[in-house]
Structure formats: C-alpha cells, structure tokens
Coordinates of N, CA, C and O in Angstrom, one line a residue:
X898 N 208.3 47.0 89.8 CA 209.1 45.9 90.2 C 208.4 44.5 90.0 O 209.0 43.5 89.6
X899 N 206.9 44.6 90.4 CA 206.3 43.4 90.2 C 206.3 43.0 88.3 O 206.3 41.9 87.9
X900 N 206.3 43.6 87.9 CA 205.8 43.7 86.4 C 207.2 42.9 85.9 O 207.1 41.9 85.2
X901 N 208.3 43.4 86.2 CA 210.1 43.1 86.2 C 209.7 41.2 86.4 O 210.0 40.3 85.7
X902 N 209.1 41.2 87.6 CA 209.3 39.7 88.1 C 207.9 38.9 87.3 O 207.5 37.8 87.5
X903 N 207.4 39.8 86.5 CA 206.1 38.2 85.5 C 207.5 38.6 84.7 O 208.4 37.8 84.7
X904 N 207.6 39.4 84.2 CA 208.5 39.1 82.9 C 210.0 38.0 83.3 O 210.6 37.7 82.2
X905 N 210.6 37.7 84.3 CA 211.3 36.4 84.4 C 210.6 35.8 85.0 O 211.2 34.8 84.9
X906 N 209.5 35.4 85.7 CA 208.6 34.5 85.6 C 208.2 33.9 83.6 O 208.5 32.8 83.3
X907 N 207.9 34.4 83.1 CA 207.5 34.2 81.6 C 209.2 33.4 81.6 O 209.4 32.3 82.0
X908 N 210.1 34.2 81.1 CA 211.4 34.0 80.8 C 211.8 33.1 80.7 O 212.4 32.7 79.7
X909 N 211.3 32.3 82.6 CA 211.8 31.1 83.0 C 210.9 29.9 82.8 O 211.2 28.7 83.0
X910 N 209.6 30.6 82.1 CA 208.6 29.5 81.2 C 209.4 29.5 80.1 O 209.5 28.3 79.7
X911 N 210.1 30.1 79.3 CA 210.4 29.5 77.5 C 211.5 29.0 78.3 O 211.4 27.8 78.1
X912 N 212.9 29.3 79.4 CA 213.6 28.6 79.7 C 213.6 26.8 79.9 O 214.4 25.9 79.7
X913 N 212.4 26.9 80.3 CA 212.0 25.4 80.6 C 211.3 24.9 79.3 O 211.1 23.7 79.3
X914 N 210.9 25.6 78.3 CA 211.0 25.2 76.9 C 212.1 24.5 76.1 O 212.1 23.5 75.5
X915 N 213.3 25.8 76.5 CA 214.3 25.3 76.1 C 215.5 24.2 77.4 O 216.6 23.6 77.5
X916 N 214.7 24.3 77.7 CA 215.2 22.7 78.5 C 214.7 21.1 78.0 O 215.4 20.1 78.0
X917 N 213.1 21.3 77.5 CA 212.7 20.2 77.0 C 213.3 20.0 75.7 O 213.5 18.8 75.7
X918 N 213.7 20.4 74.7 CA 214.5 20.1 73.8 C 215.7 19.7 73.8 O 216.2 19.3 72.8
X919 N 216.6 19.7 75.4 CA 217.6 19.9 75.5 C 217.1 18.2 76.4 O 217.8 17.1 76.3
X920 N 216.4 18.3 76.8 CA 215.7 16.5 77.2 C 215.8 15.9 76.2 O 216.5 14.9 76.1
X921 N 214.9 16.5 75.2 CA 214.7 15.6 73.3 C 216.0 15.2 73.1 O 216.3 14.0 72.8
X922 N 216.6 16.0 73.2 CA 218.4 15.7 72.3 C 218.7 14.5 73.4 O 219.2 13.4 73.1
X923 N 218.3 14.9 74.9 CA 219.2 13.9 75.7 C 218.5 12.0 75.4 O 219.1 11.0 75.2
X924 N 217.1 12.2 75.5 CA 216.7 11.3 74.8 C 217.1 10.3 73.1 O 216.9 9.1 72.8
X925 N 217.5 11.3 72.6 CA 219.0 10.9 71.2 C 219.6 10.6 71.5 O 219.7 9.4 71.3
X926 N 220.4 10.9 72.0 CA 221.9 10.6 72.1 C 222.1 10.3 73.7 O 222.4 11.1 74.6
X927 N 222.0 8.9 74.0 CA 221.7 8.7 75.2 C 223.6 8.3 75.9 O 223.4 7.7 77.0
X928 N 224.4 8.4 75.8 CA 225.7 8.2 75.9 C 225.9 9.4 77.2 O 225.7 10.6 77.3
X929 N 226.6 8.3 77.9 CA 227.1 9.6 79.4 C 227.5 11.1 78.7 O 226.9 12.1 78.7
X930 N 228.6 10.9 78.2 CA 229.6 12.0 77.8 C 228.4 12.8 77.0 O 228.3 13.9 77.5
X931 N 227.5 12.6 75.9 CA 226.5 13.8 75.6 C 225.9 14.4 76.5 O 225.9 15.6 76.5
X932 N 225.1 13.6 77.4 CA 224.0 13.3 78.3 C 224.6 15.0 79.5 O 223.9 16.0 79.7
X933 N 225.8 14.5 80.0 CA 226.8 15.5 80.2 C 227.0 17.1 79.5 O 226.6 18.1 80.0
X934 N 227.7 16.8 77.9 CA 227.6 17.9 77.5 C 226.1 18.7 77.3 O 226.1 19.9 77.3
X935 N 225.1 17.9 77.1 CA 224.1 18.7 76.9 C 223.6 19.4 78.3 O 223.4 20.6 78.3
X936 N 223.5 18.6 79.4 CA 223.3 19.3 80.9 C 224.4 20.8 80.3 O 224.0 21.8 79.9
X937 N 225.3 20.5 80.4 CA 226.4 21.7 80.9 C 226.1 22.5 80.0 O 226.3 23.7 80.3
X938 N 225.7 22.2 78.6 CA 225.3 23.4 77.6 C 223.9 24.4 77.8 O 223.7 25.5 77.4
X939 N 223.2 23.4 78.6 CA 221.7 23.9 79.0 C 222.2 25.1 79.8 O 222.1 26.3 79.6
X940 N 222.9 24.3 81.0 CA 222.9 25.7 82.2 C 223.7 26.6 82.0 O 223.6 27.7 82.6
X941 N 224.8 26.4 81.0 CA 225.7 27.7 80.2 C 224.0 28.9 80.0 O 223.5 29.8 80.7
X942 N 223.7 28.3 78.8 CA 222.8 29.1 78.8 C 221.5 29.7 79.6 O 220.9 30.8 79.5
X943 N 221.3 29.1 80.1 CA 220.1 29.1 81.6 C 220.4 30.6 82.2 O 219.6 31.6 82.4
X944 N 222.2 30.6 82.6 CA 222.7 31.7 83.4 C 222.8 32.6 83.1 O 222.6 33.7 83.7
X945 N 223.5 32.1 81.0 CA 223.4 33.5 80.7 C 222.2 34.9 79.9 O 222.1 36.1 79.6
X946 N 221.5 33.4 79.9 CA 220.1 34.3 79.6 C 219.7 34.9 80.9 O 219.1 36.0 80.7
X947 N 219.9 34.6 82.1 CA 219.5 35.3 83.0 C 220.3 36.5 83.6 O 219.9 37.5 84.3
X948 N 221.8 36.2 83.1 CA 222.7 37.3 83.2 C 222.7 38.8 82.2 O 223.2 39.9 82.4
X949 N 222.0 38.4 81.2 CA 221.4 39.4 80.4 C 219.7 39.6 80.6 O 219.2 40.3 79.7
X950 N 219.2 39.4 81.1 CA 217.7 39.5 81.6 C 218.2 40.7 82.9 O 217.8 41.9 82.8
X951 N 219.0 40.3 84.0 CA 219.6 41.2 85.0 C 220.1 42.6 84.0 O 219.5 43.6 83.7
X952 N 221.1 42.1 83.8 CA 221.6 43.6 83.2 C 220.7 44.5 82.3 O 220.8 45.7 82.2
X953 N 219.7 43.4 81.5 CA 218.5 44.7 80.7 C 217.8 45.2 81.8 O 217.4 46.4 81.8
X954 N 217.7 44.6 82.5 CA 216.5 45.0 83.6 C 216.6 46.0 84.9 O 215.9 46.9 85.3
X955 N 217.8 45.5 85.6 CA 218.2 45.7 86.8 C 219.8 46.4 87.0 O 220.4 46.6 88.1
X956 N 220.4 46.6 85.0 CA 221.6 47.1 86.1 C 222.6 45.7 86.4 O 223.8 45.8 86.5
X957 N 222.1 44.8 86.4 CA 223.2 43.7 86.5 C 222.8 43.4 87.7 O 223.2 42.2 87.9
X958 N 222.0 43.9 88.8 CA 222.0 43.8 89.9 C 221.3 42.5 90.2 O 220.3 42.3 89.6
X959 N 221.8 41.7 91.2 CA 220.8 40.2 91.8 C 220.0 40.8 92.7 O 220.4 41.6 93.5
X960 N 219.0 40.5 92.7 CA 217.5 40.6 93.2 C 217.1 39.0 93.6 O 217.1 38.2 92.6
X961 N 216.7 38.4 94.9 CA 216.7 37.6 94.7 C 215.0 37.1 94.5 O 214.5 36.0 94.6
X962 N 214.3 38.1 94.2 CA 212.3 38.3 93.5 C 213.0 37.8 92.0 O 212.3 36.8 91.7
X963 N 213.8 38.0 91.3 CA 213.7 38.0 89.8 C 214.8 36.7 89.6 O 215.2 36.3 88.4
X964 N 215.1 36.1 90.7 CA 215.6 34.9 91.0 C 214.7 33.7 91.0 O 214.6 32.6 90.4
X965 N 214.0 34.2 92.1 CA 212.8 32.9 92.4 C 212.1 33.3 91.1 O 212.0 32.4 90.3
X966 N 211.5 34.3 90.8 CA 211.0 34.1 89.1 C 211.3 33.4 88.5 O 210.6 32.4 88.4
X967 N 212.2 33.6 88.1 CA 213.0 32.9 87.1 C 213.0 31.5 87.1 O 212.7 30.8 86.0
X968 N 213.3 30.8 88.5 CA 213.5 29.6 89.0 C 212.0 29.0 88.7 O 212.0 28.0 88.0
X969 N 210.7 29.6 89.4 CA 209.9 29.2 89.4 C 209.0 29.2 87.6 O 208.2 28.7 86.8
X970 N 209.6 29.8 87.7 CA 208.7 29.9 85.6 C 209.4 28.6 85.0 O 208.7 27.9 84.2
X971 N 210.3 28.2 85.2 CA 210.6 26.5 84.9 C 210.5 25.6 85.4 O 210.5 24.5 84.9
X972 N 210.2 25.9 86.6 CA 209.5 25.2 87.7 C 208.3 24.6 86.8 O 208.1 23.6 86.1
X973 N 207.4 26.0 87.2 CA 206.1 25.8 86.3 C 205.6 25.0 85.2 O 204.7 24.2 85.1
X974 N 206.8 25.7 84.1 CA 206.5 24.8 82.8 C 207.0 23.1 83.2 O 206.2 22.3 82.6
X975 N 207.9 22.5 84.0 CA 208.0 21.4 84.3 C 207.1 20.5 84.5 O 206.9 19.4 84.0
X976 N 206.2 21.3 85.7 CA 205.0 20.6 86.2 C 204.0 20.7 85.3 O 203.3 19.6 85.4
X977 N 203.6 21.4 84.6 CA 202.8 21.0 83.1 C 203.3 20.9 82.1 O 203.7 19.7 82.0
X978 N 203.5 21.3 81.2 CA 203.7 20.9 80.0 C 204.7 19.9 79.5 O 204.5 19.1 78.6
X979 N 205.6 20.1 80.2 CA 206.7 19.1 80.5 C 206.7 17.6 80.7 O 207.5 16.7 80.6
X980 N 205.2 17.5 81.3 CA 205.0 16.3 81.7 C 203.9 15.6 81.1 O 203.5 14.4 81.3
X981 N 203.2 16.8 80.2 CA 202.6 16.0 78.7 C 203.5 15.5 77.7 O 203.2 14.6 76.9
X982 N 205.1 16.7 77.6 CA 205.4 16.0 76.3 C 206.3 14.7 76.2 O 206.9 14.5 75.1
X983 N 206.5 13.8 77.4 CA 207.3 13.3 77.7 C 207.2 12.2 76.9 O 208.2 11.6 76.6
X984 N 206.1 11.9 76.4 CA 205.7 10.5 75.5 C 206.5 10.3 74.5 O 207.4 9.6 74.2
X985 N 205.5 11.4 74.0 CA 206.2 11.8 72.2 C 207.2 12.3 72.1 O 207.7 12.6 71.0
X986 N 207.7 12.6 73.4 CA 209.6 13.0 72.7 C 209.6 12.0 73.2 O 208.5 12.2 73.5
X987 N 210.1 10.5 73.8 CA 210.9 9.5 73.9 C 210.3 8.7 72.7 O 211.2 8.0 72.1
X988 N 209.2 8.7 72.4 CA 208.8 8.2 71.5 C 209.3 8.4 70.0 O 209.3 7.6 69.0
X989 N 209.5 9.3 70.2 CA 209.9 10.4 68.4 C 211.5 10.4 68.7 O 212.2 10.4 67.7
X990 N 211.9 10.4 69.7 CA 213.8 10.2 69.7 C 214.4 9.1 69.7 O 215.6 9.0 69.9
X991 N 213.3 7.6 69.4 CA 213.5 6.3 69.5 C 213.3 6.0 68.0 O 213.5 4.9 67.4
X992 N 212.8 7.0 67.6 CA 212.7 7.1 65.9 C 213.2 7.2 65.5 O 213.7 6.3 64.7
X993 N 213.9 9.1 65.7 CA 215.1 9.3 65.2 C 216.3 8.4 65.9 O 217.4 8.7 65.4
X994 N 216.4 7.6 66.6 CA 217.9 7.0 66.7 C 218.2 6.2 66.0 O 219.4 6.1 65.6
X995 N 216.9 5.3 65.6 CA 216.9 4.2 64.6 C 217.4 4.5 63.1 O 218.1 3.9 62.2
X996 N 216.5 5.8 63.3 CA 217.3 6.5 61.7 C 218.5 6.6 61.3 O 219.1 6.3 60.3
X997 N 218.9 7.2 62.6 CA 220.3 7.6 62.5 C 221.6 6.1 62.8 O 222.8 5.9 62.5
X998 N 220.8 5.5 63.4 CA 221.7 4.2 63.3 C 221.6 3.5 61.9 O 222.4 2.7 61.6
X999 N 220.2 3.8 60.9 CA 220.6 3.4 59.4 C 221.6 4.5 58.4 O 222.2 4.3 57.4
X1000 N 221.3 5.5 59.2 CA 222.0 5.9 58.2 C 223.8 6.1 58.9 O 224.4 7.0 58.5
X1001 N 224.1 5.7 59.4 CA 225.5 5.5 60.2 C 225.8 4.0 60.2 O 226.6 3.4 60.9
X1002 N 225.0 3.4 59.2 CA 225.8 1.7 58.8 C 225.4 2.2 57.1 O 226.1 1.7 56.3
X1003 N 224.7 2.7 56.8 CA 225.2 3.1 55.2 C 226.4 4.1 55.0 O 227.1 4.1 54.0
X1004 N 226.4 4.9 55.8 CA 228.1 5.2 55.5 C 229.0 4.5 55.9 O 230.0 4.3 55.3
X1005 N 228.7 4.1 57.1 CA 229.9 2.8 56.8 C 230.2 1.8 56.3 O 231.3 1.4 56.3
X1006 N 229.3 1.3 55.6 CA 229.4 0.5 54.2 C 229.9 1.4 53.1 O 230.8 0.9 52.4
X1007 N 229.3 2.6 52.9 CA 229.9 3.3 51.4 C 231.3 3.8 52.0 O 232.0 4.1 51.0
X1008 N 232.0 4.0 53.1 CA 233.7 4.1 53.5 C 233.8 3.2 53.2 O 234.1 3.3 52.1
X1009 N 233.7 1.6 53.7 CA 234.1 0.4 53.6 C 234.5 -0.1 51.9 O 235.4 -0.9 51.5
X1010 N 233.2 0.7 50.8 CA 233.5 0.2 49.7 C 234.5 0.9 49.0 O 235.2 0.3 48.1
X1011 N 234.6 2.5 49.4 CA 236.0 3.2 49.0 C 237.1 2.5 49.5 O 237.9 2.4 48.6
X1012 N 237.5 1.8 50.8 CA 238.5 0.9 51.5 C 239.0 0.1 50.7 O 240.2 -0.4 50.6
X1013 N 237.9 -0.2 50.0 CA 238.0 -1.8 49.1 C 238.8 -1.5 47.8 O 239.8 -2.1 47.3
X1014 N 237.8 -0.2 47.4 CA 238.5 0.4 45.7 C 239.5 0.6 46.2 O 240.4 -0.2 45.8
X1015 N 240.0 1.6 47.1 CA 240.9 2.3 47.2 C 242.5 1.1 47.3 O 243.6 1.2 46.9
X1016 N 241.7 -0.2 48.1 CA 242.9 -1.2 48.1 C 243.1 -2.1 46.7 O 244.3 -2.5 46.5
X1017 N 242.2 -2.3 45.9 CA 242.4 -3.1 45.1 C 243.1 -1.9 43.8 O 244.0 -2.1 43.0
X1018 N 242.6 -0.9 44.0 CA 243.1 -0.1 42.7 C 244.6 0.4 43.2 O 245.6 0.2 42.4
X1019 N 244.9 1.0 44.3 CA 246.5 1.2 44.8 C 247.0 0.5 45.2 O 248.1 0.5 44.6
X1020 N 246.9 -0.1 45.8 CA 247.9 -1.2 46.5 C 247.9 -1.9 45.3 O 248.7 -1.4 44.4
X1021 N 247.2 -2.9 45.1 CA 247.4 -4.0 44.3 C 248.4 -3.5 43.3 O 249.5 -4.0 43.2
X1022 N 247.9 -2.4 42.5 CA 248.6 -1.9 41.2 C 250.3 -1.8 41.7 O 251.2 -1.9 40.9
X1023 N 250.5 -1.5 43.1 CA 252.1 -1.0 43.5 C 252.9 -2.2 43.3 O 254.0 -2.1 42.9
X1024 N 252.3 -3.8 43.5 CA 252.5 -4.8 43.4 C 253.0 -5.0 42.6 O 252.6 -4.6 41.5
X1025 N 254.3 -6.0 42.5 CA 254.7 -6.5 41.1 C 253.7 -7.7 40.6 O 252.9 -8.4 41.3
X1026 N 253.9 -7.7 39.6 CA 253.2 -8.9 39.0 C 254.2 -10.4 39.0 O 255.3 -10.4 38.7
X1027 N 253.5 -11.7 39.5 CA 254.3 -12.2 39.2 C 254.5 -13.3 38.4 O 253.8 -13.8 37.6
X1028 N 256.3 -13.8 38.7 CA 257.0 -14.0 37.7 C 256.1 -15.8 37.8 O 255.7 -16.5 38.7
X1029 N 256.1 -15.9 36.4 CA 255.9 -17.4 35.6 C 256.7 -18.3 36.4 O 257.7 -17.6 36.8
X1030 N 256.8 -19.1 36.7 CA 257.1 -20.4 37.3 C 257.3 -21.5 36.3 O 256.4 -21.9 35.6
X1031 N 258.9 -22.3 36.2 CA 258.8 -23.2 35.4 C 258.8 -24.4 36.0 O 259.8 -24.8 36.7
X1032 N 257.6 -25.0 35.8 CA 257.3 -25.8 37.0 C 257.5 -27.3 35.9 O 257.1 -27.2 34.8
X1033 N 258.1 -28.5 36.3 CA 258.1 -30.0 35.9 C 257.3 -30.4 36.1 O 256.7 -29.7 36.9
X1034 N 256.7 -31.5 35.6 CA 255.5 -32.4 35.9 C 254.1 -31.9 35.1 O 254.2 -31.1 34.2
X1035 N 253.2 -32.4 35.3 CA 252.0 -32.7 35.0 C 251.1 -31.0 35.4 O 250.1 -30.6 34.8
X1036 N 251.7 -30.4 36.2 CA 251.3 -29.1 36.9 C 250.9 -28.2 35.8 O 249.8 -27.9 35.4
X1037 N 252.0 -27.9 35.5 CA 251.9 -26.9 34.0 C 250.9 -27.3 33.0 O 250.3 -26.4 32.5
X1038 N 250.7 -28.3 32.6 CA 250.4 -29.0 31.1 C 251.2 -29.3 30.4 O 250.7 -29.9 29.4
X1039 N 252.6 -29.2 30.5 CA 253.3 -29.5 29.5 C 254.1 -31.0 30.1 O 254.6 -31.3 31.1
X1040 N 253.9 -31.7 28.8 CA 254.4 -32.9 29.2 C 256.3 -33.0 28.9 O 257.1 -32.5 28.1
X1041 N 256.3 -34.0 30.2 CA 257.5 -34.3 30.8 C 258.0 -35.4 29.4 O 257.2 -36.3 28.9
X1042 N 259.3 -35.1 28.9 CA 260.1 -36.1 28.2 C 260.3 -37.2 28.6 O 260.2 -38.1 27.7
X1043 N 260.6 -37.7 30.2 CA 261.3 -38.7 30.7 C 259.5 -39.5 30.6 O 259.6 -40.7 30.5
X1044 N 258.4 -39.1 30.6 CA 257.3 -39.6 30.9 C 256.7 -40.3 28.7 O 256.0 -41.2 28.4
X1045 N 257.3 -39.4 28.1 CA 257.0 -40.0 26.9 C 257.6 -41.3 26.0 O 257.3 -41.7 24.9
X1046 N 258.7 -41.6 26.9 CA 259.5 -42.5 26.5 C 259.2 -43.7 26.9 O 259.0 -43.8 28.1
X1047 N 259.0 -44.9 26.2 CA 258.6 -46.3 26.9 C 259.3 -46.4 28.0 O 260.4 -45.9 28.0
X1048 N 258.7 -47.1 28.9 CA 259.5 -47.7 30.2 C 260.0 -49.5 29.5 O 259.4 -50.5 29.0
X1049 N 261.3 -49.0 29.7 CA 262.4 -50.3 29.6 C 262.1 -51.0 30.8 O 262.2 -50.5 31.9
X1050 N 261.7 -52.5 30.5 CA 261.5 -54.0 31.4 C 263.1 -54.3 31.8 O 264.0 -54.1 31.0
X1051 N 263.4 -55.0 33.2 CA 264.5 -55.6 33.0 C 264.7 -57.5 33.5 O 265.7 -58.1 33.3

C-alpha cells in the first residue's frame, strides 16, 4: 500500500508539471474567459487522471493515503520547481504574445487587403458606369456659341 502512495505521490509531481504549462498558457493568453477555461481544463484533467490512477490501482476505490499523495506531489513540485520556472515562463510568454500580436495585425492587414480587392473588383464592376453629362459653359471645353459672337454696344 505504501509503494501505491509514492506512485501518486510521483503522479501528483508530473501533475504539477502539467499545471505549469497550464500557468505558461495562462501567462499567453491573459483574458478572464481563457484564464478561466484553462483553470477548468487543468482540473477536468487533474481528476481524471486521478480517477484512472484509482481504478488501475484500487478498484476505483477512494483512499484518502492516495489522496493526500496525490495532493501533496503537486504540492511538492509547487514549492520547488515551480518557483524556479516562474521567470522564464513570464518572460518567454511576453515573447510569445508579442509574436502573436504581429502576426494577428498581418492577417488583418492581408483580410483587409482581400476587403479592398474584393470591393473594388465586385462591387465596383456591379456598378453602372456613368452616363456623360452635357454640360454648357466653359466646364466641358467646348466653347459656348453665345460666347463667340461679338458683344453688340448699345
């Protein structure tokens, strides 16, 4: 039974592995609503990795030794490792956001320039062309008759 509880002790060390990555991402995408889904995706799996750890092990059965294991092996990795990598992932997820905010204004420039084709080549073409204007005066170029005739003195 002891041997059952290092092995979710360990467990709940790569658990808390896969929690720091699940920090990395939260450090990305720093927006409530991710920040959120990522928490709730973490402990989706948190449980069910422990709910198949139980059933390989125990039968399905809760034990609350292979509980505090578990709890405490992320415990564990928290209090160390966790709290060396904290630099370089905020540091390295301030990189990638930057990236990703260039490359999410170059696609929205290359949409924007389909926008443009797309209006000048359809729209425009649906357009009638328009009609010539016979315009009097000086406007057009063509000179006015009433303007070529001497002006009569009275």
């Amino acid at each position: 039974m002891l041997d059952y509880a290092v092995q979710f002790l360990i467990c709940g060390f790569l658990m808390g592995i896969v929690y720091d990555f699940f920090r990395f991402l939260r450090f990305v995408f720093v927006k409530k609503a991710a920040v959120f889904l990522l928490d709730f995706l973490f402990f989706v799996i948190y449980s069910a990795v422990f709910f198949i750890l139980l059933l390989g092990y125990n039968n399905g059965t809760v034990r609350a030794l292979y509980f505090t294991a578990y709890f405490l092996g992320t415990v564990l990795y928290v209090f160390t490792v966790f709290r060396l990598t904290k630099r370089l992932q905020s540091w390295a997820a301030g990189n990638i956001r930057k990236l990703l905010k260039k490359i999410i204004n170059c696609i929205k420039k290359l949409l924007q320039l389909v926008k443009r084709l797309y209006y000048n080549v359809v729209v425009l073409s649906k357009k009638p062309l328009l009609k010539r204007r016979k315009s009097k005066g000086k406007k057009s170029g063509v000179k006015n008759e009433k303007s070529d005739k001497p002006v009569e003195q009275k």
